[in-house]
Amino acid sequence: MSQNALLRSVKGLAIPGTARKEDKKTKPKTRLKVAASAPEDVRQDDHKDHFAMRDGVRCAGVHLIIDLHGAERLNDIEHIEATLRHCVEASKATLLHIHLHHFQPSGVSGVAVLAESHISIHTWPEIGYAALDVFMCGSAEPDKCIPVLREAFAAKRVGINELLRGRDV
Amino acid sequence: MSQNALLRSVKGLAIPGTARKEDKKTKPKTRLKVAASAPEDVRQDDHKDHFAMRDGVRCAGVHLIIDLHGAERLNDIEHIEATLRHCVEASKATLLHIHLHHFQPSGVSGVAVLAESHISIHTWPEIGYAALDVFMCGSAEPDKCIPVLREAFAAKRVGINELLRGRDV
């Protein structure tokens, strides 16, 4: 996807209530970690449709594959967590769970599970590279993550591929 | 990627020790959930290279975008968790953290954070569709997840796209 595509209008994407509703009946089990802190508005969401529209195409979700090159602060786990949270906020998504790992000698992996799907990041600080994916269904606006990521990591180059998942279902 | 590609030999992928080493110094914080159960072999891993090789191409990781169509048991969270764990085992990856959510009226989201990156799944049981991605660096064998997924969900059709992330770094 060209960088110009980022300037594409997101008008028409605002299908109300496409975030999924969490199952209140699901009980945490010993081996299954279920966040106890899911926002109340997710629990109460009674909307039915959790697909997405993209340029007039109905699909299960928009999946952005994002590569950051020449990036900084890729070994700063607190900065990475704050950036993921900023992405969630910017895209108007709903955070259900977040988990990050710091590796030695360097590198961070992080995932944010959303009512609208997920964001993941894996960093290779020694080469200034980070691989992310932003997958969102519903009315969330995944494109809004791009400037947040570009600025947060001072990326010299940002590669973006857009996949429309489940467009043929 | 054609289905034939799944039969491709994985010879040459076995770069030893490409899984990342977890940082023992990272302390869990209030807002940051860090699995306390990371396997000892991850903590002790002292290998340096955590890139991947794919058909002679060195890259940061192999990212498989997997779509299941005509699939079953997509609302069975326990089955989905068991299948993710089976995928981790089949691909010889190392599980660091797993988290699943059950939505109402139906649908499950799940992520498995690995020493080698992650696996995610999002399901739309009402239409028999599931969107997954399997991202693995190092010597893990992401292709091995495909037959596991196909069988576990009795998928009538499996779509696969392969992305070599960070091949130009």
mmCIF file of C-alpha atoms in Angstrom, chain B residues 7-110:
data_model
loop_
_atom_site.group_PDB
_atom_site.id
_atom_site.type_symbol
_atom_site.label_atom_id
_atom_site.label_comp_id
_atom_site.label_asym_id
_atom_site.label_seq_id
_atom_site.Cartn_x
_atom_site.Cartn_y
_atom_site.Cartn_z
ATOM 1 C CA LEU B 7 4.775 -29.419 1.049
ATOM 2 C CA ARG B 8 7.933 -27.432 0.656
ATOM 3 C CA SER B 9 10.887 -28.855 2.471
ATOM 4 C CA VAL B 10 11.798 -27.071 5.643
ATOM 5 C CA LYS B 11 15.392 -28.200 5.340
ATOM 6 C CA GLY B 12 17.768 -25.372 5.901
ATOM 7 C CA LEU B 13 15.471 -23.643 8.314
ATOM 8 C CA ALA B 14 17.066 -25.214 11.313
ATOM 9 C CA ILE B 15 19.193 -22.361 12.521
ATOM 10 C CA PRO B 16 19.870 -23.288 16.085
ATOM 11 C CA GLY B 17 18.849 -21.087 18.931
ATOM 12 C CA THR B 18 16.926 -18.425 17.168
ATOM 13 C CA ALA B 19 14.263 -18.181 19.833
ATOM 14 C CA ARG B 20 14.715 -15.145 21.962
ATOM 15 C CA LYS B 21 15.891 -15.165 25.506
ATOM 16 C CA GLU B 22 13.550 -13.732 28.064
ATOM 17 C CA ASP B 23 14.816 -10.979 30.260
ATOM 18 C CA LYS B 24 14.893 -12.294 33.790
ATOM 19 C CA LYS B 25 15.415 -8.779 35.059
ATOM 20 C CA THR B 26 12.062 -7.563 33.869
ATOM 21 C CA LYS B 27 9.854 -7.087 36.850
ATOM 22 C CA PRO B 28 6.115 -7.310 36.506
ATOM 23 C CA LYS B 29 4.489 -3.960 37.042
ATOM 24 C CA THR B 30 1.010 -3.092 38.035
ATOM 25 C CA ARG B 31 -0.133 -2.349 34.529
ATOM 26 C CA LEU B 32 2.174 -4.735 32.748
ATOM 27 C CA LYS B 33 1.271 -8.371 32.797
ATOM 28 C CA VAL B 34 4.371 -10.503 32.495
ATOM 29 C CA ALA B 35 4.002 -14.246 32.582
ATOM 30 C CA ALA B 36 5.761 -15.672 35.575
ATOM 31 C CA SER B 37 5.715 -19.089 33.993
ATOM 32 C CA ALA B 38 8.158 -18.649 31.123
ATOM 33 C CA PRO B 39 9.951 -21.939 30.582
ATOM 34 C CA GLU B 40 13.408 -22.251 32.025
ATOM 35 C CA ASP B 41 14.858 -23.154 28.636
ATOM 36 C CA VAL B 42 13.805 -19.744 27.352
ATOM 37 C CA ARG B 43 15.486 -17.987 30.226
ATOM 38 C CA GLN B 44 18.651 -19.963 29.708
ATOM 39 C CA ASP B 45 18.772 -19.625 25.939
ATOM 40 C CA ASP B 46 22.085 -17.952 25.152
ATOM 41 C CA HIS B 47 21.937 -18.046 21.397
ATOM 42 C CA LYS B 48 22.464 -14.828 19.524
ATOM 43 C CA ASP B 49 20.683 -15.068 16.187
ATOM 44 C CA HIS B 50 16.926 -14.759 16.222
ATOM 45 C CA PHE B 51 16.286 -14.264 12.548
ATOM 46 C CA ALA B 52 14.836 -16.846 10.181
ATOM 47 C CA MET B 53 15.789 -18.376 6.854
ATOM 48 C CA ARG B 54 13.120 -19.125 4.266
ATOM 49 C CA ASP B 55 14.036 -20.542 0.885
ATOM 50 C CA GLY B 56 17.498 -19.091 1.294
ATOM 51 C CA VAL B 57 16.201 -15.652 2.239
ATOM 52 C CA ARG B 58 17.211 -14.271 5.614
ATOM 53 C CA CYS B 59 14.427 -12.380 7.305
ATOM 54 C CA ALA B 60 13.312 -11.283 10.735
ATOM 55 C CA GLY B 61 10.463 -13.754 10.695
ATOM 56 C CA VAL B 62 8.010 -15.772 8.620
ATOM 57 C CA HIS B 63 4.464 -14.470 8.902
ATOM 58 C CA LEU B 64 1.681 -16.761 7.703
ATOM 59 C CA ILE B 65 -1.729 -15.153 7.159
ATOM 60 C CA ILE B 66 -4.236 -17.987 7.397
ATOM 61 C CA ASP B 67 -7.945 -17.941 6.606
ATOM 62 C CA LEU B 68 -10.189 -20.879 7.461
ATOM 63 C CA HIS B 69 -13.474 -21.216 5.604
ATOM 64 C CA GLY B 70 -16.298 -23.672 6.185
ATOM 65 C CA ALA B 71 -14.793 -24.345 9.595
ATOM 66 C CA GLU B 72 -16.363 -25.871 12.698
ATOM 67 C CA ARG B 73 -15.967 -25.554 16.479
ATOM 68 C CA LEU B 74 -15.129 -21.869 16.155
ATOM 69 C CA ASN B 75 -17.159 -20.969 19.227
ATOM 70 C CA ASP B 76 -15.518 -23.581 21.452
ATOM 71 C CA ILE B 77 -12.966 -21.609 23.456
ATOM 72 C CA GLU B 78 -11.468 -24.668 25.133
ATOM 73 C CA HIS B 79 -10.977 -26.376 21.801
ATOM 74 C CA ILE B 80 -9.422 -23.226 20.385
ATOM 75 C CA GLU B 81 -7.004 -22.945 23.282
ATOM 76 C CA ALA B 82 -6.045 -26.602 22.947
ATOM 77 C CA THR B 83 -5.497 -26.094 19.222
ATOM 78 C CA LEU B 84 -3.250 -23.077 19.754
ATOM 79 C CA ARG B 85 -1.199 -25.103 22.201
ATOM 80 C CA HIS B 86 -1.052 -27.944 19.682
ATOM 81 C CA CYS B 87 0.187 -25.489 17.035
ATOM 82 C CA VAL B 88 2.930 -24.257 19.354
ATOM 83 C CA GLU B 89 4.031 -27.811 20.010
ATOM 84 C CA ALA B 90 3.883 -28.858 16.352
ATOM 85 C CA SER B 91 5.958 -25.893 15.246
ATOM 86 C CA LYS B 92 8.526 -26.476 18.009
ATOM 87 C CA ALA B 93 7.943 -23.000 19.347
ATOM 88 C CA THR B 94 8.020 -21.889 22.984
ATOM 89 C CA LEU B 95 4.871 -20.599 24.608
ATOM 90 C CA LEU B 96 5.310 -17.631 26.932
ATOM 91 C CA HIS B 97 1.741 -16.473 27.426
ATOM 92 C CA ILE B 98 -1.728 -17.308 26.147
ATOM 93 C CA HIS B 99 -4.923 -15.332 26.372
ATOM 94 C CA LEU B 100 -8.380 -15.981 24.938
ATOM 95 C CA HIS B 101 -11.684 -14.123 24.958
ATOM 96 C CA HIS B 102 -15.186 -15.348 24.266
ATOM 97 C CA PHE B 103 -17.616 -12.863 22.743
ATOM 98 C CA GLN B 104 -21.411 -12.772 22.680
ATOM 99 C CA PRO B 105 -23.349 -13.902 20.773
ATOM 100 C CA SER B 106 -20.420 -15.838 19.386
ATOM 101 C CA GLY B 107 -16.778 -15.575 18.462
ATOM 102 C CA VAL B 108 -13.430 -16.096 20.097
ATOM 103 C CA SER B 109 -10.202 -14.099 19.978
ATOM 104 C CA GLY B 110 -6.983 -15.663 21.151
#
